[in-house]
Amino acid sequence: VRLHYVYPYPHVDKLIPLMADGKILPYLDIPFQHASPDILKNMRRPAHAEKVLERVHKWREQCPEIAVRSTFITGFPGETEKDFDILLDFLREAQLDRVGAFTYSAVEGAAANNLPGAVPEEVKEERLERFMEVQAEISAARLGNMIGKELEVLVDAAGDGQSIARSYRDAPEIDGEVLIDGVELPVGEFAKVKVTHADEHDLWAELM
């Protein structure tokens, strides 16, 4: 079981020791959404990016294996270039394992629709592209750190001399995959593998 879309209340901290003890899968999906205090305030979310960073670092100290995923929005009404730079700085500091992002779009009845400072669509898209470029570098580095490590994976599919699997770090359909070349393993079974190389999305491994 992976914990998805968990609001970052203080009680989340109590789960990390359970992850370190192997009682809960060490995977945490928390939608931080942004890092600029002004934008977070307009989103009606806690505006304490520094405290969030402290907590992420503390989680990793307590449970080095933890995979942290989050989602963010670019182009929220009122977002300035300074706000966006704060977001990029947060991203670089947090070094999150998995990240999703999308541009802001108006939702019928949402209070944010009435906020001043609508961001042009082309600016939203340009910021999203820059955001994902930064995260791609982070993801590639973090996945690169997995090379040489041993993992237990669950096989999702097999064919054409390859098996497609997932580790505890990979939620289905939204995260990456572990690709095992040269062998077709039974779907639905677990296997022990050793990571041989990586890119910004996926891992490649060999059967042990």
PDB file of C-alpha atoms in Angstrom:
ATOM      1  CA  VAL A   1       0.000   0.000   0.000  1.00  0.00           C
ATOM      2  CA  ARG A   2       1.358   3.414  -0.990  1.00  0.00           C
ATOM      3  CA  LEU A   3       0.204   6.608   0.682  1.00  0.00           C
ATOM      4  CA  HIS A   4      -1.052   9.021  -1.988  1.00  0.00           C
ATOM      5  CA  TYR A   5      -2.254  12.599  -1.832  1.00  0.00           C
ATOM      6  CA  VAL A   6      -1.477  12.932   1.857  1.00  0.00           C
ATOM      7  CA  TYR A   7      -1.970  16.416   3.245  1.00  0.00           C
ATOM      8  CA  PRO A   8       1.217  17.435   5.109  1.00  0.00           C
ATOM      9  CA  TYR A   9      -0.252  17.550   8.596  1.00  0.00           C
ATOM     10  CA  PRO A  10       2.211  16.998  11.487  1.00  0.00           C
ATOM     11  CA  HIS A  11       0.889  13.480  12.095  1.00  0.00           C
ATOM     12  CA  VAL A  12       2.543  12.412   8.823  1.00  0.00           C
ATOM     13  CA  ASP A  13       5.852  12.577  10.702  1.00  0.00           C
ATOM     14  CA  LYS A  14       4.673   9.706  12.902  1.00  0.00           C
ATOM     15  CA  LEU A  15       4.457   7.422   9.866  1.00  0.00           C
ATOM     16  CA  ILE A  16       8.124   7.694   8.937  1.00  0.00           C
ATOM     17  CA  PRO A  17       9.465   5.460  11.761  1.00  0.00           C
ATOM     18  CA  LEU A  18       6.905   2.840  10.702  1.00  0.00           C
ATOM     19  CA  MET A  19       8.318   3.036   7.181  1.00  0.00           C
ATOM     20  CA  ALA A  20      11.852   2.700   8.525  1.00  0.00           C
ATOM     21  CA  ASP A  21      10.762  -0.420  10.437  1.00  0.00           C
ATOM     22  CA  GLY A  22       9.243  -1.962   7.313  1.00  0.00           C
ATOM     23  CA  LYS A  23       5.670  -1.774   8.592  1.00  0.00           C
ATOM     24  CA  ILE A  24       4.538   0.671   5.890  1.00  0.00           C
ATOM     25  CA  LEU A  25       5.853   0.956   2.346  1.00  0.00           C
ATOM     26  CA  PRO A  26       8.408   3.818   2.320  1.00  0.00           C
ATOM     27  CA  TYR A  27       6.576   5.901  -0.272  1.00  0.00           C
ATOM     28  CA  LEU A  28       4.888   9.224   0.390  1.00  0.00           C
ATOM     29  CA  ASP A  29       2.913  11.325  -2.085  1.00  0.00           C
ATOM     30  CA  ILE A  30       2.288  14.829  -0.736  1.00  0.00           C
ATOM     31  CA  PRO A  31       0.942  17.512  -3.117  1.00  0.00           C
ATOM     32  CA  PHE A  32       2.985  20.558  -2.112  1.00  0.00           C
ATOM     33  CA  GLN A  33       1.556  22.507  -5.098  1.00  0.00           C
ATOM     34  CA  HIS A  34       3.959  25.462  -4.797  1.00  0.00           C
ATOM     35  CA  ALA A  35       6.653  27.014  -2.596  1.00  0.00           C
ATOM     36  CA  SER A  36       6.100  30.769  -2.817  1.00  0.00           C
ATOM     37  CA  PRO A  37       4.461  32.045   0.398  1.00  0.00           C
ATOM     38  CA  ASP A  38       2.259  34.436  -1.581  1.00  0.00           C
ATOM     39  CA  ILE A  39       1.014  31.761  -3.958  1.00  0.00           C
ATOM     40  CA  LEU A  40       0.462  29.240  -1.168  1.00  0.00           C
ATOM     41  CA  LYS A  41      -1.530  31.861   0.713  1.00  0.00           C
ATOM     42  CA  ASN A  42      -3.711  32.438  -2.351  1.00  0.00           C
ATOM     43  CA  MET A  43      -4.136  28.671  -2.632  1.00  0.00           C
ATOM     44  CA  ARG A  44      -5.210  28.663   1.028  1.00  0.00           C
ATOM     45  CA  ARG A  45      -2.430  26.260   1.897  1.00  0.00           C
ATOM     46  CA  PRO A  46       0.194  26.491   4.679  1.00  0.00           C
ATOM     47  CA  ALA A  47       2.897  28.927   3.544  1.00  0.00           C
ATOM     48  CA  HIS A  48       5.989  27.421   5.174  1.00  0.00           C
ATOM     49  CA  ALA A  49       8.287  26.057   2.467  1.00  0.00           C
ATOM     50  CA  GLU A  50      11.277  26.178   4.832  1.00  0.00           C
ATOM     51  CA  LYS A  51       9.509  23.926   7.319  1.00  0.00           C
ATOM     52  CA  VAL A  52       8.538  21.572   4.505  1.00  0.00           C
ATOM     53  CA  LEU A  53      12.184  21.267   3.481  1.00  0.00           C
ATOM     54  CA  GLU A  54      13.196  20.589   7.081  1.00  0.00           C
ATOM     55  CA  ARG A  55      10.618  17.833   7.301  1.00  0.00           C
ATOM     56  CA  VAL A  56      11.679  16.223   4.018  1.00  0.00           C
ATOM     57  CA  HIS A  57      15.302  16.178   5.189  1.00  0.00           C
ATOM     58  CA  LYS A  58      14.236  14.732   8.538  1.00  0.00           C
ATOM     59  CA  TRP A  59      12.178  12.009   6.833  1.00  0.00           C
ATOM     60  CA  ARG A  60      15.218  10.975   4.828  1.00  0.00           C
ATOM     61  CA  GLU A  61      17.386  10.911   7.935  1.00  0.00           C
ATOM     62  CA  GLN A  62      14.893   8.607   9.644  1.00  0.00           C
ATOM     63  CA  CYS A  63      14.185   6.477   6.569  1.00  0.00           C
ATOM     64  CA  PRO A  64      16.861   6.780   3.849  1.00  0.00           C
ATOM     65  CA  GLU A  65      14.882   4.466   1.546  1.00  0.00           C
ATOM     66  CA  ILE A  66      11.821   6.716   1.436  1.00  0.00           C
ATOM     67  CA  ALA A  67      10.568   7.820  -1.979  1.00  0.00           C
ATOM     68  CA  VAL A  68       8.862  11.217  -1.894  1.00  0.00           C
ATOM     69  CA  ARG A  69       6.513  12.244  -4.672  1.00  0.00           C
ATOM     70  CA  SER A  70       4.642  15.514  -5.153  1.00  0.00           C
ATOM     71  CA  THR A  71       2.662  17.584  -7.634  1.00  0.00           C
ATOM     72  CA  PHE A  72       2.920  21.275  -8.473  1.00  0.00           C
ATOM     73  CA  ILE A  73       1.062  23.945 -10.414  1.00  0.00           C
ATOM     74  CA  THR A  74       2.615  26.590 -12.650  1.00  0.00           C
ATOM     75  CA  GLY A  75       0.822  29.758 -13.646  1.00  0.00           C
ATOM     76  CA  PHE A  76      -1.513  30.047 -10.664  1.00  0.00           C
ATOM     77  CA  PRO A  77      -3.175  33.507 -10.692  1.00  0.00           C
ATOM     78  CA  GLY A  78      -0.741  36.126  -9.419  1.00  0.00           C
ATOM     79  CA  GLU A  79       2.369  33.991  -9.950  1.00  0.00           C
ATOM     80  CA  THR A  80       5.276  36.291 -10.781  1.00  0.00           C
ATOM     81  CA  GLU A  81       8.695  35.355 -12.095  1.00  0.00           C
ATOM     82  CA  LYS A  82       9.976  35.784  -8.537  1.00  0.00           C
ATOM     83  CA  ASP A  83       7.358  33.336  -7.253  1.00  0.00           C
ATOM     84  CA  PHE A  84       8.373  30.868  -9.927  1.00  0.00           C
ATOM     85  CA  ASP A  85      12.063  31.233  -9.042  1.00  0.00           C
ATOM     86  CA  ILE A  86      11.171  30.424  -5.425  1.00  0.00           C
ATOM     87  CA  LEU A  87       9.453  27.282  -6.673  1.00  0.00           C
ATOM     88  CA  LEU A  88      12.513  26.220  -8.688  1.00  0.00           C
ATOM     89  CA  ASP A  89      14.797  26.863  -5.709  1.00  0.00           C
ATOM     90  CA  PHE A  90      12.532  24.701  -3.559  1.00  0.00           C
ATOM     91  CA  LEU A  91      12.615  21.943  -6.157  1.00  0.00           C
ATOM     92  CA  ARG A  92      16.417  21.947  -6.256  1.00  0.00           C
ATOM     93  CA  GLU A  93      16.660  21.885  -2.469  1.00  0.00           C
ATOM     94  CA  ALA A  94      13.986  19.246  -1.865  1.00  0.00           C
ATOM     95  CA  GLN A  95      15.420  16.779  -4.415  1.00  0.00           C
ATOM     96  CA  LEU A  96      12.100  14.951  -4.685  1.00  0.00           C
ATOM     97  CA  ASP A  97      12.115  11.480  -6.194  1.00  0.00           C
ATOM     98  CA  ARG A  98       8.996  11.770  -8.321  1.00  0.00           C
ATOM     99  CA  VAL A  99       7.230  14.926  -9.455  1.00  0.00           C
ATOM    100  CA  GLY A 100       4.199  15.714 -11.544  1.00  0.00           C
ATOM    101  CA  ALA A 101       3.222  19.202 -12.679  1.00  0.00           C
ATOM    102  CA  PHE A 102       0.539  20.931 -14.684  1.00  0.00           C
ATOM    103  CA  THR A 103      -0.496  24.441 -15.613  1.00  0.00           C
ATOM    104  CA  TYR A 104      -3.293  26.183 -13.772  1.00  0.00           C
ATOM    105  CA  SER A 105      -6.677  26.070 -15.436  1.00  0.00           C
ATOM    106  CA  ALA A 106      -9.877  27.639 -14.171  1.00  0.00           C
ATOM    107  CA  VAL A 107     -12.357  25.304 -12.501  1.00  0.00           C
ATOM    108  CA  GLU A 108     -16.002  26.273 -12.445  1.00  0.00           C
ATOM    109  CA  GLY A 109     -16.931  27.775  -9.101  1.00  0.00           C
ATOM    110  CA  ALA A 110     -13.349  27.902  -7.780  1.00  0.00           C
ATOM    111  CA  ALA A 111     -12.440  30.959  -5.697  1.00  0.00           C
ATOM    112  CA  ALA A 112      -9.107  31.203  -7.528  1.00  0.00           C
ATOM    113  CA  ASN A 113     -10.961  32.230 -10.682  1.00  0.00           C
ATOM    114  CA  ASN A 114     -11.563  35.640  -9.114  1.00  0.00           C
ATOM    115  CA  LEU A 115      -7.947  36.289  -8.136  1.00  0.00           C
ATOM    116  CA  PRO A 116      -6.105  39.084  -9.949  1.00  0.00           C
ATOM    117  CA  GLY A 117      -2.997  38.545 -12.036  1.00  0.00           C
ATOM    118  CA  ALA A 118      -4.062  35.894 -14.523  1.00  0.00           C
ATOM    119  CA  VAL A 119      -0.969  34.366 -16.120  1.00  0.00           C
ATOM    120  CA  PRO A 120      -0.972  34.128 -19.945  1.00  0.00           C
ATOM    121  CA  GLU A 121      -1.176  30.594 -21.311  1.00  0.00           C
ATOM    122  CA  GLU A 122       2.164  30.838 -23.092  1.00  0.00           C
ATOM    123  CA  VAL A 123       3.848  31.874 -19.833  1.00  0.00           C
ATOM    124  CA  LYS A 124       2.218  28.992 -17.956  1.00  0.00           C
ATOM    125  CA  GLU A 125       3.502  26.531 -20.545  1.00  0.00           C
ATOM    126  CA  GLU A 126       6.983  28.053 -20.638  1.00  0.00           C
ATOM    127  CA  ARG A 127       7.263  27.839 -16.862  1.00  0.00           C
ATOM    128  CA  LEU A 128       6.011  24.266 -16.872  1.00  0.00           C
ATOM    129  CA  GLU A 129       8.689  23.346 -19.399  1.00  0.00           C
ATOM    130  CA  ARG A 130      11.419  24.982 -17.313  1.00  0.00           C
ATOM    131  CA  PHE A 131      10.093  23.307 -14.185  1.00  0.00           C
ATOM    132  CA  MET A 132      10.175  19.859 -15.772  1.00  0.00           C
ATOM    133  CA  GLU A 133      13.680  20.434 -17.146  1.00  0.00           C
ATOM    134  CA  VAL A 134      14.945  21.084 -13.617  1.00  0.00           C
ATOM    135  CA  GLN A 135      13.114  18.055 -12.250  1.00  0.00           C
ATOM    136  CA  ALA A 136      14.420  15.839 -15.065  1.00  0.00           C
ATOM    137  CA  GLU A 137      17.976  16.556 -13.920  1.00  0.00           C
ATOM    138  CA  ILE A 138      17.045  15.813 -10.318  1.00  0.00           C
ATOM    139  CA  SER A 139      15.232  12.599 -11.234  1.00  0.00           C
ATOM    140  CA  ALA A 140      18.126  11.400 -13.390  1.00  0.00           C
ATOM    141  CA  ALA A 141      20.567  11.979 -10.533  1.00  0.00           C
ATOM    142  CA  ARG A 142      18.398  10.292  -7.915  1.00  0.00           C
ATOM    143  CA  LEU A 143      17.684   7.288 -10.114  1.00  0.00           C
ATOM    144  CA  GLY A 144      21.362   7.152 -11.022  1.00  0.00           C
ATOM    145  CA  ASN A 145      22.089   6.659  -7.333  1.00  0.00           C
ATOM    146  CA  MET A 146      20.132   3.407  -7.544  1.00  0.00           C
ATOM    147  CA  ILE A 147      22.659   1.805  -9.915  1.00  0.00           C
ATOM    148  CA  GLY A 148      24.273  -1.196  -8.268  1.00  0.00           C
ATOM    149  CA  LYS A 149      21.527  -1.566  -5.672  1.00  0.00           C
ATOM    150  CA  GLU A 150      19.356  -4.630  -5.222  1.00  0.00           C
ATOM    151  CA  LEU A 151      15.573  -4.339  -5.351  1.00  0.00           C
ATOM    152  CA  GLU A 152      12.541  -6.526  -5.002  1.00  0.00           C
ATOM    153  CA  VAL A 153      10.178  -5.813  -7.887  1.00  0.00           C
ATOM    154  CA  LEU A 154       6.674  -6.847  -8.905  1.00  0.00           C
ATOM    155  CA  VAL A 155       6.336  -8.004 -12.515  1.00  0.00           C
ATOM    156  CA  ASP A 156       3.568  -6.204 -14.423  1.00  0.00           C
ATOM    157  CA  ALA A 157       4.153  -7.493 -17.949  1.00  0.00           C
ATOM    158  CA  ALA A 158       6.486  -9.669 -19.989  1.00  0.00           C
ATOM    159  CA  GLY A 159       7.139 -10.301 -23.652  1.00  0.00           C
ATOM    160  CA  ASP A 160       9.674  -9.985 -26.470  1.00  0.00           C
ATOM    161  CA  GLY A 161      12.457 -11.093 -24.164  1.00  0.00           C
ATOM    162  CA  GLN A 162      11.826  -8.424 -21.544  1.00  0.00           C
ATOM    163  CA  SER A 163       9.987  -8.060 -18.241  1.00  0.00           C
ATOM    164  CA  ILE A 164       8.429  -4.813 -17.036  1.00  0.00           C
ATOM    165  CA  ALA A 165       8.257  -4.445 -13.281  1.00  0.00           C
ATOM    166  CA  ARG A 166       7.913  -1.927 -10.466  1.00  0.00           C
ATOM    167  CA  SER A 167       9.718  -1.457  -7.183  1.00  0.00           C
ATOM    168  CA  TYR A 168       8.214   0.029  -4.019  1.00  0.00           C
ATOM    169  CA  ARG A 169       9.276   3.410  -5.424  1.00  0.00           C
ATOM    170  CA  ASP A 170       7.015   3.135  -8.468  1.00  0.00           C
ATOM    171  CA  ALA A 171       3.262   3.640  -8.275  1.00  0.00           C
ATOM    172  CA  PRO A 172       1.436   2.127 -11.265  1.00  0.00           C
ATOM    173  CA  GLU A 173       0.748   4.394 -14.243  1.00  0.00           C
ATOM    174  CA  ILE A 174       2.252   7.535 -12.705  1.00  0.00           C
ATOM    175  CA  ASP A 175       5.848   6.633 -11.809  1.00  0.00           C
ATOM    176  CA  GLY A 176       8.592   4.846 -13.697  1.00  0.00           C
ATOM    177  CA  GLU A 177       9.290   1.183 -14.381  1.00  0.00           C
ATOM    178  CA  VAL A 178      12.050  -1.330 -13.816  1.00  0.00           C
ATOM    179  CA  LEU A 179      12.957  -2.987 -17.127  1.00  0.00           C
ATOM    180  CA  ILE A 180      14.570  -6.421 -17.008  1.00  0.00           C
ATOM    181  CA  ASP A 181      16.071  -7.430 -20.349  1.00  0.00           C
ATOM    182  CA  GLY A 182      16.691 -10.978 -21.500  1.00  0.00           C
ATOM    183  CA  VAL A 183      14.051 -12.714 -19.419  1.00  0.00           C
ATOM    184  CA  GLU A 184      10.261 -13.055 -19.381  1.00  0.00           C
ATOM    185  CA  LEU A 185       9.150 -13.468 -15.780  1.00  0.00           C
ATOM    186  CA  PRO A 186       5.702 -14.583 -14.571  1.00  0.00           C
ATOM    187  CA  VAL A 187       3.335 -11.625 -14.312  1.00  0.00           C
ATOM    188  CA  GLY A 188       2.190 -10.915 -10.773  1.00  0.00           C
ATOM    189  CA  GLU A 189       5.223 -12.447  -9.100  1.00  0.00           C
ATOM    190  CA  PHE A 190       8.066 -10.786  -7.233  1.00  0.00           C
ATOM    191  CA  ALA A 191      11.689 -10.986  -8.318  1.00  0.00           C
ATOM    192  CA  LYS A 192      15.062  -9.900  -6.971  1.00  0.00           C
ATOM    193  CA  VAL A 193      17.031  -7.694  -9.353  1.00  0.00           C
ATOM    194  CA  LYS A 194      20.164  -5.555  -9.426  1.00  0.00           C
ATOM    195  CA  VAL A 195      19.985  -2.121 -11.052  1.00  0.00           C
ATOM    196  CA  THR A 196      22.404  -1.694 -13.963  1.00  0.00           C
ATOM    197  CA  HIS A 197      21.530   1.734 -15.377  1.00  0.00           C
ATOM    198  CA  ALA A 198      18.923   4.497 -15.301  1.00  0.00           C
ATOM    199  CA  ASP A 199      17.514   7.575 -16.992  1.00  0.00           C
ATOM    200  CA  GLU A 200      15.261  10.329 -15.615  1.00  0.00           C
ATOM    201  CA  HIS A 201      12.205   8.049 -15.603  1.00  0.00           C
ATOM    202  CA  ASP A 202      13.088   4.360 -15.447  1.00  0.00           C
ATOM    203  CA  LEU A 203      15.560   1.811 -14.155  1.00  0.00           C
ATOM    204  CA  TRP A 204      17.104  -1.138 -15.972  1.00  0.00           C
ATOM    205  CA  ALA A 205      18.089  -4.209 -14.013  1.00  0.00           C
ATOM    206  CA  GLU A 206      19.313  -7.777 -14.265  1.00  0.00           C
ATOM    207  CA  LEU A 207      17.805 -10.783 -12.557  1.00  0.00           C
ATOM    208  CA  MET A 208      19.744 -12.006  -9.551  1.00  0.00           C
TER     209      MET A 208
END
